[in-house]
Amino acid sequence: MRLSQYFLPTLKETPSEAKVVSHRLMLRAGMIRQSSAGIYSWLPLGLRVLRKIEQIVRAEQDAIGCQEMLMPTIQPADPWRESGRYDAYGPEMLRITDRHGRDMLYGPTNEEQITEIFRETVRSYKDLPKLLYHIQWKFRDEVRPRFGVMRGREFLMKDAYSFDLDTEGARRSYNKMFVSYLRTFGRMGLKAIPMRAESGPIGGDMSHEFVILADTGESEVACHKDFVDMDWAAADIDYEDDLQPVIDRFTAKYAATDDERNPDIEKSMAADLAVGRGIEVGHIFYFGDKYSRAMGATVTGPDGEEIAVEMGSYGIGVSRLVGAVIEASHDERGIIWPRPVAPFRVGLIDLKPDDAACAAACDGLYRKLWDRGIEVLYDDRAGRAGVKFAEMDLIGLPWQVVVGPRGLKTGGVELKNRRSGDREELSIDQTLAKLTES
Ligand code: 5CA
């Protein structure tokens, strides 16, 4: 993509309404624009990151045999009346009436809808277990939408739902999802710590939040300090194995959020306790037959009896993650994208586009990089070098290639790593080779 043509409305001034660094940087880097409180348009650069995060989430869900589907954003009210949540949800639910006077709502989550689909289609225990998910926009009329996409009113969520015959099966589904979350966040370059959690309005009695430590986190969190340095990628997991030992390893030590803090445990851990602020990027729940019983989602068991299925639900804040990654990875000059979620891998800067040699070298490099499947944003605009450098640092692509007339005389370009700031003079071939293996 050539910057001369790209739609990248960056801001020079720091927007005063933005209170946290991720919100400021997303606005300044031209990733999003606010439409109304807590509702955003995603501009091309922001959408690229959103899609990358979505794709990692999708791949890891698929890897545990969770099947993608897509439910609508607008739901009828009746299933929510059956579950008892239509009134219980309160003013956070955006209620809509259609032209026939029917009560509808913009879905804040999808337990009712998936339970309704299940009860109408699945009859026998032989069809279990089932794991289903979708990645869809949600609406919650939050009292205080804030921090940009981190607490929006409209936001993108991956929500998955498990259906099992008994507690043992449900626990297996829960464990699979738990471990897949460790991998999912690890692949984005994040340390998301699993913490025991309250299940709130979703209900149920087993629940974990996945929390990223960041000064701007909304809640106070506490855990054993070993958790902070744990290797969260937990690679090479065979999902057919018994996952309980993996879960135990990751939850053996105390971890809790502010409403769950336990003074006795904290005292006993004394110096080993790490207290900080956290951003919740995922939340998983096991709630048994809460919805299946209320809504009559049963299957015929092995002995012919009707059994209400055991369910769990599993959320990831896909749009919130864009902000969370920035909170975890930036410096005073701008964003520093972890490679797997970077909107482009390379920023190519032509210092003198009106110089034929510079333009030819850049055009060639640009084509060769794309041919190798490396996404490049090419600053081919006329302008001051300082401005170009500042903008490239702001948008935070992992690598920058700087091409100028002086270097080219000796056949060289400069390769800069955004995170470390390290620069090296390389030939064009060396640059290609290094970026290809990066
Ligand atoms: N039905 C369950 C699991 S599918 C559920 O809705 N869980 S939740 O309420 O915890 O939301 C799942 C995830 O969505 C949260 O962990 C959080 O990362 C994200 N999320 C929740 N509310 C917002 C919001 N207002 N803005 C951005 N992300 C949000």
Tab-separated table of C-alpha atoms and ligand atoms in Angstrom:
chain	number	residue	atom	x	y	z
A	1	MET	CA	0.000	0.000	0.000
A	2	ARG	CA	1.287	3.433	-0.961
A	3	LEU	CA	0.854	6.093	1.688
A	4	SER	CA	0.226	8.677	-1.023
A	5	GLN	CA	-3.036	6.827	-1.713
A	6	TYR	CA	-3.807	5.286	1.665
A	7	PHE	CA	-6.616	6.632	3.826
A	8	LEU	CA	-4.679	7.357	7.006
A	9	PRO	CA	-6.007	10.498	8.707
A	10	THR	CA	-3.393	10.848	11.462
A	11	LEU	CA	-3.675	13.611	14.065
A	12	LYS	CA	-0.837	15.853	15.152
A	13	GLU	CA	-2.519	17.013	18.329
A	14	THR	CA	-3.339	14.685	21.157
A	15	PRO	CA	-7.158	14.524	21.394
A	16	SER	CA	-8.169	15.896	24.770
A	17	GLU	CA	-11.087	13.509	25.282
A	18	ALA	CA	-8.789	10.473	25.292
A	19	LYS	CA	-7.762	9.542	28.824
A	20	VAL	CA	-5.653	6.442	28.206
A	21	VAL	CA	-2.691	5.915	25.934
A	22	SER	CA	-4.290	3.301	23.676
A	23	HIS	CA	-7.251	5.555	22.942
A	24	ARG	CA	-4.952	8.511	22.226
A	25	LEU	CA	-2.723	6.467	19.945
A	26	MET	CA	-5.600	4.844	18.069
A	27	LEU	CA	-7.061	8.268	17.297
A	28	ARG	CA	-3.693	9.816	16.465
A	29	ALA	CA	-2.675	6.897	14.242
A	30	GLY	CA	-5.896	7.179	12.221
A	31	MET	CA	-7.194	3.751	13.271
A	32	ILE	CA	-10.658	4.737	14.508
A	33	ARG	CA	-13.083	7.656	14.582
A	34	GLN	CA	-15.759	8.106	17.202
A	35	SER	CA	-19.302	8.006	15.855
A	36	SER	CA	-21.096	8.578	19.177
A	37	ALA	CA	-20.222	7.736	22.783
A	38	GLY	CA	-18.667	4.263	22.831
A	39	ILE	CA	-19.343	3.640	19.130
A	40	TYR	CA	-16.532	3.774	16.585
A	41	SER	CA	-15.841	3.491	12.901
A	42	TRP	CA	-12.800	1.413	12.054
A	43	LEU	CA	-10.599	3.056	9.447
A	44	PRO	CA	-8.347	0.964	7.181
A	45	LEU	CA	-5.329	0.774	9.515
A	46	GLY	CA	-7.443	-0.088	12.560
A	47	LEU	CA	-9.494	-2.631	10.668
A	48	ARG	CA	-6.350	-4.474	9.560
A	49	VAL	CA	-5.382	-4.996	13.210
A	50	LEU	CA	-8.920	-5.965	14.217
A	51	ARG	CA	-8.965	-8.586	11.453
A	52	LYS	CA	-5.563	-9.994	12.447
A	53	ILE	CA	-6.686	-10.425	16.033
A	54	GLU	CA	-9.959	-11.932	14.867
A	55	GLN	CA	-8.053	-14.376	12.665
A	56	ILE	CA	-5.839	-15.602	15.539
A	57	VAL	CA	-8.930	-16.079	17.693
A	58	ARG	CA	-10.649	-17.954	14.858
A	59	ALA	CA	-7.676	-20.252	14.168
A	60	GLU	CA	-7.366	-21.227	17.842
A	61	GLN	CA	-11.104	-21.882	18.171
A	62	ASP	CA	-11.017	-24.032	15.050
A	63	ALA	CA	-8.002	-25.909	16.486
A	64	ILE	CA	-10.081	-27.248	19.399
A	65	GLY	CA	-12.935	-28.288	17.135
A	66	CYS	CA	-15.104	-25.293	17.959
A	67	GLN	CA	-17.210	-24.583	14.862
A	68	GLU	CA	-17.818	-21.113	13.518
A	69	MET	CA	-21.321	-19.888	12.740
A	70	LEU	CA	-22.905	-16.441	12.673
A	71	MET	CA	-25.926	-15.290	14.628
A	72	PRO	CA	-27.588	-11.921	14.049
A	73	THR	CA	-27.018	-8.755	16.066
A	74	ILE	CA	-30.753	-8.093	16.434
A	75	GLN	CA	-32.607	-10.683	18.494
A	76	PRO	CA	-36.253	-11.247	19.425
A	77	ALA	CA	-37.132	-10.645	23.102
A	78	ASP	CA	-39.058	-13.884	23.689
A	79	PRO	CA	-36.153	-16.267	24.391
A	80	TRP	CA	-34.861	-13.691	26.889
A	81	ARG	CA	-38.238	-13.747	28.610
A	82	GLU	CA	-37.958	-17.528	28.845
A	83	SER	CA	-34.537	-17.359	30.458
A	84	GLY	CA	-35.666	-14.603	32.793
A	85	ARG	CA	-33.013	-12.183	31.612
A	86	TYR	CA	-35.199	-9.781	29.641
A	87	ASP	CA	-36.052	-7.838	32.783
A	88	ALA	CA	-32.929	-8.773	34.727
A	89	TYR	CA	-30.560	-7.235	32.155
A	90	GLY	CA	-31.810	-3.731	32.868
A	91	PRO	CA	-30.876	-0.534	31.046
A	92	GLU	CA	-27.676	-1.985	29.582
A	93	MET	CA	-29.828	-3.743	27.003
A	94	LEU	CA	-30.770	-1.706	23.958
A	95	ARG	CA	-34.430	-2.486	23.347
A	96	ILE	CA	-36.024	-1.943	19.958
A	97	THR	CA	-39.581	-2.262	18.708
A	98	ASP	CA	-40.120	-3.282	15.081
A	99	ARG	CA	-42.945	-1.977	12.852
A	100	HIS	CA	-45.253	-4.776	13.994
A	101	GLY	CA	-44.781	-3.765	17.604
A	102	ARG	CA	-42.613	-6.785	18.396
A	103	ASP	CA	-39.993	-6.431	21.113
A	104	MET	CA	-36.492	-6.846	19.766
A	105	LEU	CA	-33.065	-6.094	21.172
A	106	TYR	CA	-29.508	-5.555	20.026
A	107	GLY	CA	-27.742	-8.594	21.488
A	108	PRO	CA	-25.389	-7.987	24.422
A	109	THR	CA	-24.502	-11.732	24.310
A	110	ASN	CA	-26.037	-14.859	22.759
A	111	GLU	CA	-26.786	-17.581	25.345
A	112	GLU	CA	-30.535	-17.421	24.664
A	113	GLN	CA	-30.187	-17.443	20.910
A	114	ILE	CA	-27.804	-20.400	20.757
A	115	THR	CA	-29.906	-22.324	23.304
A	116	GLU	CA	-32.961	-21.800	21.153
A	117	ILE	CA	-31.158	-23.063	18.049
A	118	PHE	CA	-29.873	-26.053	20.000
A	119	ARG	CA	-33.243	-27.083	21.430
A	120	GLU	CA	-34.866	-26.952	17.998
A	121	THR	CA	-32.186	-29.023	16.269
A	122	VAL	CA	-30.442	-31.434	18.635
A	123	ARG	CA	-32.385	-34.392	20.014
A	124	SER	CA	-29.989	-37.098	21.159
A	125	TYR	CA	-27.037	-37.428	23.517
A	126	LYS	CA	-25.260	-39.026	20.545
A	127	ASP	CA	-24.955	-35.560	18.985
A	128	LEU	CA	-22.923	-34.327	21.953
A	129	PRO	CA	-20.524	-32.762	22.700
A	130	LYS	CA	-20.872	-29.624	20.580
A	131	LEU	CA	-18.736	-26.493	20.616
A	132	LEU	CA	-19.976	-23.518	18.570
A	133	TYR	CA	-18.831	-19.925	18.269
A	134	HIS	CA	-19.307	-16.731	16.356
A	135	ILE	CA	-17.518	-13.419	16.093
A	136	GLN	CA	-20.160	-10.726	16.085
A	137	TRP	CA	-20.833	-7.161	17.202
A	138	LYS	CA	-22.521	-6.720	20.551
A	139	PHE	CA	-24.233	-3.756	22.124
A	140	ARG	CA	-24.251	-2.888	25.806
A	141	ASP	CA	-25.503	0.506	26.820
A	142	GLU	CA	-22.705	0.950	29.353
A	143	VAL	CA	-23.231	3.659	31.975
A	144	ARG	CA	-19.741	4.956	31.338
A	145	PRO	CA	-18.328	4.015	27.957
A	146	ARG	CA	-14.691	5.048	28.113
A	147	PHE	CA	-11.126	4.376	27.103
A	148	GLY	CA	-12.043	4.142	23.440
A	149	VAL	CA	-12.606	0.618	22.183
A	150	MET	CA	-11.705	-0.838	25.579
A	151	ARG	CA	-15.122	-0.119	27.068
A	152	GLY	CA	-17.342	0.585	24.119
A	153	ARG	CA	-21.074	0.337	23.744
A	154	GLU	CA	-20.784	-1.437	20.399
A	155	PHE	CA	-17.910	-3.932	20.440
A	156	LEU	CA	-16.751	-7.070	18.677
A	157	MET	CA	-16.789	-10.268	20.707
A	158	LYS	CA	-15.962	-13.865	20.050
A	159	ASP	CA	-18.476	-15.873	22.010
A	160	ALA	CA	-18.444	-19.649	22.112
A	161	TYR	CA	-20.913	-22.056	23.672
A	162	SER	CA	-20.435	-25.662	24.779
A	163	PHE	CA	-23.071	-28.374	25.079
A	164	ASP	CA	-22.371	-31.593	26.988
A	165	LEU	CA	-24.348	-34.438	28.489
A	166	ASP	CA	-22.829	-34.335	31.961
A	167	THR	CA	-20.575	-32.394	34.301
A	168	GLU	CA	-17.513	-34.380	33.350
A	169	GLY	CA	-17.983	-33.596	29.666
A	170	ALA	CA	-18.713	-29.951	30.417
A	171	ARG	CA	-15.538	-29.688	32.444
A	172	ARG	CA	-13.585	-31.165	29.531
A	173	SER	CA	-15.018	-28.518	27.201
A	174	TYR	CA	-14.224	-25.801	29.735
A	175	ASN	CA	-10.650	-27.026	30.091
A	176	LYS	CA	-10.132	-27.162	26.333
A	177	MET	CA	-11.284	-23.604	26.033
A	178	PHE	CA	-9.181	-22.460	28.983
A	179	VAL	CA	-6.011	-23.881	27.473
A	180	SER	CA	-6.825	-22.575	24.010
A	181	TYR	CA	-7.134	-19.081	25.524
A	182	LEU	CA	-3.587	-19.322	26.851
A	183	ARG	CA	-2.417	-20.049	23.307
A	184	THR	CA	-4.646	-17.412	21.726
A	185	PHE	CA	-3.348	-14.532	23.841
A	186	GLY	CA	0.217	-15.877	23.717
A	187	ARG	CA	0.120	-15.759	19.918
A	188	MET	CA	-0.740	-12.054	20.085
A	189	GLY	CA	2.359	-11.410	22.159
A	190	LEU	CA	0.311	-10.911	25.331
A	191	LYS	CA	0.572	-12.250	28.845
A	192	ALA	CA	-3.036	-12.799	29.854
A	193	ILE	CA	-3.237	-14.185	33.377
A	194	PRO	CA	-6.166	-16.498	34.190
A	195	MET	CA	-7.871	-15.447	37.417
A	196	ARG	CA	-10.780	-16.952	39.306
A	197	ALA	CA	-13.780	-14.750	38.718
A	198	GLU	CA	-17.332	-13.938	39.607
A	199	SER	CA	-19.744	-14.982	36.910
A	200	GLY	CA	-22.073	-11.963	37.350
A	201	PRO	CA	-25.212	-11.773	35.216
A	202	ILE	CA	-24.112	-14.704	33.022
A	203	GLY	CA	-24.564	-17.015	36.031
A	204	GLY	CA	-22.894	-20.284	36.952
A	205	ASP	CA	-20.326	-21.473	39.431
A	206	MET	CA	-17.022	-21.890	37.604
A	207	SER	CA	-15.497	-18.915	35.879
A	208	HIS	CA	-12.128	-17.446	34.931
A	209	GLU	CA	-11.132	-14.051	33.624
A	210	PHE	CA	-8.054	-13.599	31.462
A	211	VAL	CA	-6.363	-10.392	32.497
A	212	ILE	CA	-3.556	-8.340	30.995
A	213	LEU	CA	-1.583	-6.301	33.486
A	214	ALA	CA	-1.510	-2.629	32.535
A	215	ASP	CA	-1.489	0.577	34.588
A	216	THR	CA	-4.675	1.698	32.852
A	217	GLY	CA	-6.599	-1.490	33.662
A	218	GLU	CA	-10.100	-0.958	34.987
A	219	SER	CA	-9.894	-3.274	37.970
A	220	GLU	CA	-7.336	-3.978	40.635
A	221	VAL	CA	-5.959	-7.494	40.432
A	222	ALA	CA	-3.807	-9.615	42.717
A	223	CYS	CA	-1.895	-12.788	42.051
A	224	HIS	CA	1.226	-14.666	43.054
A	225	LYS	CA	4.220	-12.951	41.496
A	226	ASP	CA	5.284	-16.139	39.678
A	227	PHE	CA	2.216	-15.675	37.500
A	228	VAL	CA	3.507	-12.456	36.086
A	229	ASP	CA	6.546	-14.161	34.558
A	230	MET	CA	4.898	-17.396	33.482
A	231	ASP	CA	5.249	-18.649	29.917
A	232	TRP	CA	1.695	-18.237	28.750
A	233	ALA	CA	2.032	-19.610	25.251
A	234	ALA	CA	1.846	-23.164	26.709
A	235	ALA	CA	2.779	-24.543	23.326
A	236	ASP	CA	2.308	-28.024	21.883
A	237	ILE	CA	-0.837	-28.986	23.682
A	238	ASP	CA	-2.619	-32.094	22.551
A	239	TYR	CA	-6.259	-31.294	23.153
A	240	GLU	CA	-7.139	-34.977	23.359
A	241	ASP	CA	-4.981	-35.301	26.506
A	242	ASP	CA	-6.240	-34.738	30.002
A	243	LEU	CA	-5.908	-30.972	30.309
A	244	GLN	CA	-6.474	-30.755	34.054
A	245	PRO	CA	-2.719	-30.842	34.858
A	246	VAL	CA	-2.182	-27.873	32.510
A	247	ILE	CA	-5.018	-25.957	34.159
A	248	ASP	CA	-3.661	-26.801	37.594
A	249	ARG	CA	-0.236	-25.550	36.660
A	250	PHE	CA	-1.701	-22.243	35.565
A	251	THR	CA	-4.177	-21.779	38.399
A	252	ALA	CA	-2.419	-23.423	41.335
A	253	LYS	CA	-1.369	-20.095	42.796
A	254	TYR	CA	-3.795	-17.515	44.107
A	255	ALA	CA	-5.193	-15.082	41.604
A	256	ALA	CA	-8.162	-12.790	42.025
A	257	THR	CA	-9.744	-9.529	40.969
A	258	ASP	CA	-10.804	-6.782	43.365
A	259	ASP	CA	-14.273	-8.116	44.205
A	260	GLU	CA	-12.771	-11.531	44.898
A	261	ARG	CA	-9.711	-10.615	46.961
A	262	ASN	CA	-8.988	-12.807	49.961
A	263	PRO	CA	-7.060	-11.032	52.763
A	264	ASP	CA	-6.004	-14.281	54.436
A	265	ILE	CA	-4.364	-15.692	51.320
A	266	GLU	CA	-2.807	-12.342	50.562
A	267	LYS	CA	-1.298	-12.120	54.038
A	268	SER	CA	0.128	-15.610	53.750
A	269	MET	CA	1.750	-14.772	50.412
A	270	ALA	CA	3.178	-11.512	51.762
A	271	ALA	CA	6.135	-10.514	49.600
A	272	ASP	CA	5.169	-12.956	46.851
A	273	LEU	CA	1.953	-11.097	46.104
A	274	ALA	CA	1.837	-8.949	42.975
A	275	VAL	CA	-0.906	-6.336	42.957
A	276	GLY	CA	-1.615	-4.271	39.886
A	277	ARG	CA	-4.281	-3.146	37.503
A	278	GLY	CA	-5.696	-5.356	34.799
A	279	ILE	CA	-7.635	-5.377	31.527
A	280	GLU	CA	-10.049	-8.283	31.124
A	281	VAL	CA	-9.631	-9.623	27.587
A	282	GLY	CA	-11.461	-12.905	28.029
A	283	HIS	CA	-13.991	-14.476	30.362
A	284	ILE	CA	-15.171	-18.073	30.483
A	285	PHE	CA	-18.149	-19.500	32.360
A	286	TYR	CA	-19.498	-22.913	33.232
A	287	PHE	CA	-23.132	-22.556	34.185
A	288	GLY	CA	-24.496	-26.102	33.908
A	289	ASP	CA	-28.196	-26.314	33.030
A	290	LYS	CA	-29.186	-22.728	33.924
A	291	TYR	CA	-30.349	-21.867	30.397
A	292	SER	CA	-31.104	-25.353	29.104
A	293	ARG	CA	-33.498	-26.012	32.004
A	294	ALA	CA	-35.232	-22.631	31.791
A	295	MET	CA	-35.620	-22.930	28.012
A	296	GLY	CA	-36.224	-26.667	27.706
A	297	ALA	CA	-33.049	-27.560	25.808
A	298	THR	CA	-32.925	-31.292	26.470
A	299	VAL	CA	-31.597	-34.372	24.730
A	300	THR	CA	-32.687	-37.973	25.005
A	301	GLY	CA	-30.119	-39.809	27.129
A	302	PRO	CA	-28.835	-43.406	26.750
A	303	ASP	CA	-31.758	-44.768	28.801
A	304	GLY	CA	-34.404	-42.779	26.991
A	305	GLU	CA	-34.718	-40.085	29.667
A	306	GLU	CA	-34.782	-36.344	28.836
A	307	ILE	CA	-31.678	-34.580	30.119
A	308	ALA	CA	-31.120	-30.803	30.239
A	309	VAL	CA	-27.719	-30.224	28.641
A	310	GLU	CA	-24.723	-28.825	30.518
A	311	MET	CA	-23.521	-25.569	29.026
A	312	GLY	CA	-20.686	-23.089	29.214
A	313	SER	CA	-19.962	-19.824	27.444
A	314	TYR	CA	-16.621	-18.356	26.506
A	315	GLY	CA	-15.991	-14.750	25.526
A	316	ILE	CA	-13.048	-12.851	24.061
A	317	GLY	CA	-13.134	-9.070	23.632
A	318	VAL	CA	-11.826	-8.877	20.073
A	319	SER	CA	-12.118	-5.090	19.653
A	320	ARG	CA	-10.985	-4.483	23.253
A	321	LEU	CA	-7.832	-6.483	22.447
A	322	VAL	CA	-6.743	-3.869	19.908
A	323	GLY	CA	-6.579	-1.325	22.735
A	324	ALA	CA	-5.137	-3.834	25.195
A	325	VAL	CA	-2.249	-4.734	22.877
A	326	ILE	CA	-1.369	-1.043	22.603
A	327	GLU	CA	-1.578	-0.559	26.373
A	328	ALA	CA	0.899	-3.430	26.729
A	329	SER	CA	3.177	-2.362	23.874
A	330	HIS	CA	4.015	1.295	23.167
A	331	ASP	CA	6.556	3.982	23.983
A	332	GLU	CA	6.550	7.784	24.042
A	333	ARG	CA	6.717	7.906	20.233
A	334	GLY	CA	3.791	5.634	19.520
A	335	ILE	CA	2.546	2.087	19.087
A	336	ILE	CA	4.877	-0.929	18.906
A	337	TRP	CA	2.908	-3.732	17.238
A	338	PRO	CA	3.782	-7.325	18.076
A	339	ARG	CA	4.417	-8.871	14.689
A	340	PRO	CA	1.421	-11.250	14.598
A	341	VAL	CA	-1.094	-8.413	14.896
A	342	ALA	CA	0.777	-5.624	13.079
A	343	PRO	CA	-1.294	-3.969	10.334
A	344	PHE	CA	1.750	-4.175	8.036
A	345	ARG	CA	5.066	-5.844	8.798
A	346	VAL	CA	7.237	-3.197	7.156
A	347	GLY	CA	7.157	0.565	6.691
A	348	LEU	CA	9.211	1.574	3.662
A	349	ILE	CA	10.297	5.204	3.717
A	350	ASP	CA	11.512	6.962	0.597
A	351	LEU	CA	13.415	10.028	1.806
A	352	LYS	CA	13.529	11.588	-1.665
A	353	PRO	CA	10.727	10.421	-3.938
A	354	ASP	CA	11.701	12.964	-6.619
A	355	ASP	CA	15.113	11.275	-6.940
A	356	ALA	CA	14.858	8.651	-9.689
A	357	ALA	CA	17.312	6.245	-8.045
A	358	CYS	CA	15.477	6.364	-4.700
A	359	ALA	CA	12.087	5.853	-6.321
A	360	ALA	CA	13.377	2.935	-8.418
A	361	ALA	CA	15.004	1.245	-5.423
A	362	CYS	CA	11.868	1.664	-3.310
A	363	ASP	CA	9.498	0.505	-6.047
A	364	GLY	CA	11.631	-2.608	-6.567
A	365	LEU	CA	11.854	-3.418	-2.880
A	366	TYR	CA	8.137	-2.804	-2.437
A	367	ARG	CA	7.245	-5.255	-5.198
A	368	LYS	CA	9.673	-7.923	-3.997
A	369	LEU	CA	8.403	-7.731	-0.429
A	370	TRP	CA	4.769	-8.124	-1.504
A	371	ASP	CA	5.805	-11.007	-3.791
A	372	ARG	CA	7.153	-12.730	-0.700
A	373	GLY	CA	3.909	-12.211	1.153
A	374	ILE	CA	5.283	-9.434	3.366
A	375	GLU	CA	2.812	-6.600	3.888
A	376	VAL	CA	4.393	-3.200	3.311
A	377	LEU	CA	3.216	0.348	3.848
A	378	TYR	CA	5.250	2.491	1.468
A	379	ASP	CA	5.733	6.162	2.310
A	380	ASP	CA	6.213	7.493	-1.223
A	381	ARG	CA	5.072	11.025	-0.361
A	382	ALA	CA	7.144	14.155	-0.690
A	383	GLY	CA	7.842	15.721	2.691
A	384	ARG	CA	10.267	16.300	5.514
A	385	ALA	CA	12.173	13.270	6.763
A	386	GLY	CA	11.427	14.132	10.387
A	387	VAL	CA	7.691	14.108	9.765
A	388	LYS	CA	7.873	10.763	7.984
A	389	PHE	CA	9.933	9.175	10.758
A	390	ALA	CA	7.566	10.469	13.431
A	391	GLU	CA	4.520	9.135	11.623
A	392	MET	CA	6.106	5.722	11.046
A	393	ASP	CA	7.049	5.512	14.730
A	394	LEU	CA	3.504	6.539	15.676
A	395	ILE	CA	1.839	3.762	13.684
A	396	GLY	CA	4.374	1.302	15.045
A	397	LEU	CA	5.088	-1.221	12.268
A	398	PRO	CA	7.708	-3.770	13.446
A	399	TRP	CA	10.309	-2.825	10.794
A	400	GLN	CA	11.224	0.360	8.972
A	401	VAL	CA	13.322	0.461	5.816
A	402	VAL	CA	14.741	3.896	5.099
A	403	VAL	CA	15.949	4.610	1.581
A	404	GLY	CA	17.894	7.801	0.803
A	405	PRO	CA	20.244	9.019	-1.935
A	406	ARG	CA	23.353	8.968	0.263
A	407	GLY	CA	23.021	5.330	1.300
A	408	LEU	CA	22.044	4.203	-2.156
A	409	LYS	CA	25.346	5.492	-3.590
A	410	THR	CA	27.027	2.606	-1.739
A	411	GLY	CA	24.094	0.293	-2.448
A	412	GLY	CA	22.691	0.430	1.052
A	413	VAL	CA	19.481	1.120	2.950
A	414	GLU	CA	18.804	1.414	6.652
A	415	LEU	CA	16.781	-1.210	8.488
A	416	LYS	CA	15.320	-0.160	11.826
A	417	ASN	CA	13.621	-2.344	14.374
A	418	ARG	CA	10.776	-0.348	15.942
A	419	ARG	CA	10.870	-2.130	19.301
A	420	SER	CA	14.609	-2.116	20.006
A	421	GLY	CA	15.401	0.981	17.982
A	422	ASP	CA	18.413	-0.883	16.526
A	423	ARG	CA	19.466	0.294	13.075
A	424	GLU	CA	21.748	-1.357	10.557
A	425	GLU	CA	23.043	-0.521	7.116
A	426	LEU	CA	22.286	-3.381	4.746
A	427	SER	CA	22.250	-4.034	1.039
A	428	ILE	CA	18.845	-4.410	-0.565
A	429	ASP	CA	19.295	-8.182	-0.853
A	430	GLN	CA	20.310	-8.482	2.783
A	431	THR	CA	17.276	-6.433	3.757
A	432	LEU	CA	14.992	-8.703	1.772
A	433	ALA	CA	16.546	-11.806	3.320
A	434	LYS	CA	16.291	-10.454	6.850
A	435	LEU	CA	12.669	-9.336	6.490
A	436	THR	CA	11.705	-12.638	4.905
A	437	GLU	CA	12.911	-14.582	7.926
A	438	SER	CA	11.707	-12.029	10.501
B	1	5CA	N1	-21.618	-14.507	27.259
B	1	5CA	C1	-20.404	-14.361	28.007
B	1	5CA	C2	-19.282	-15.136	27.422
B	1	5CA	S1	-19.454	-15.431	25.753
B	1	5CA	C3	-20.055	-12.860	28.073
B	1	5CA	O1	-20.738	-12.046	27.530
B	1	5CA	N2	-18.978	-12.571	28.781
B	1	5CA	S2	-18.448	-11.105	29.121
B	1	5CA	O2	-19.502	-10.247	29.496
B	1	5CA	O3	-17.397	-11.257	30.087
B	1	5CA	O4	-17.817	-10.500	27.804
B	1	5CA	C4	-16.770	-11.208	27.157
B	1	5CA	C5	-15.613	-10.282	26.856
B	1	5CA	O5	-16.064	-9.208	26.033
B	1	5CA	C6	-15.003	-9.609	28.066
B	1	5CA	O6	-14.033	-10.439	28.675
B	1	5CA	C7	-14.386	-8.366	27.461
B	1	5CA	O7	-13.087	-8.654	26.973
B	1	5CA	C8	-15.305	-8.051	26.307
B	1	5CA	N3	-16.211	-6.919	26.659
B	1	5CA	C9	-17.237	-6.925	27.523
B	1	5CA	N4	-17.821	-5.719	27.590
B	1	5CA	C10	-17.137	-4.913	26.729
B	1	5CA	C11	-17.253	-3.543	26.351
B	1	5CA	N5	-18.193	-2.750	26.851
B	1	5CA	N6	-16.369	-3.052	25.432
B	1	5CA	C12	-15.415	-3.852	24.905
B	1	5CA	N7	-15.268	-5.140	25.237
B	1	5CA	C13	-16.104	-5.675	26.131
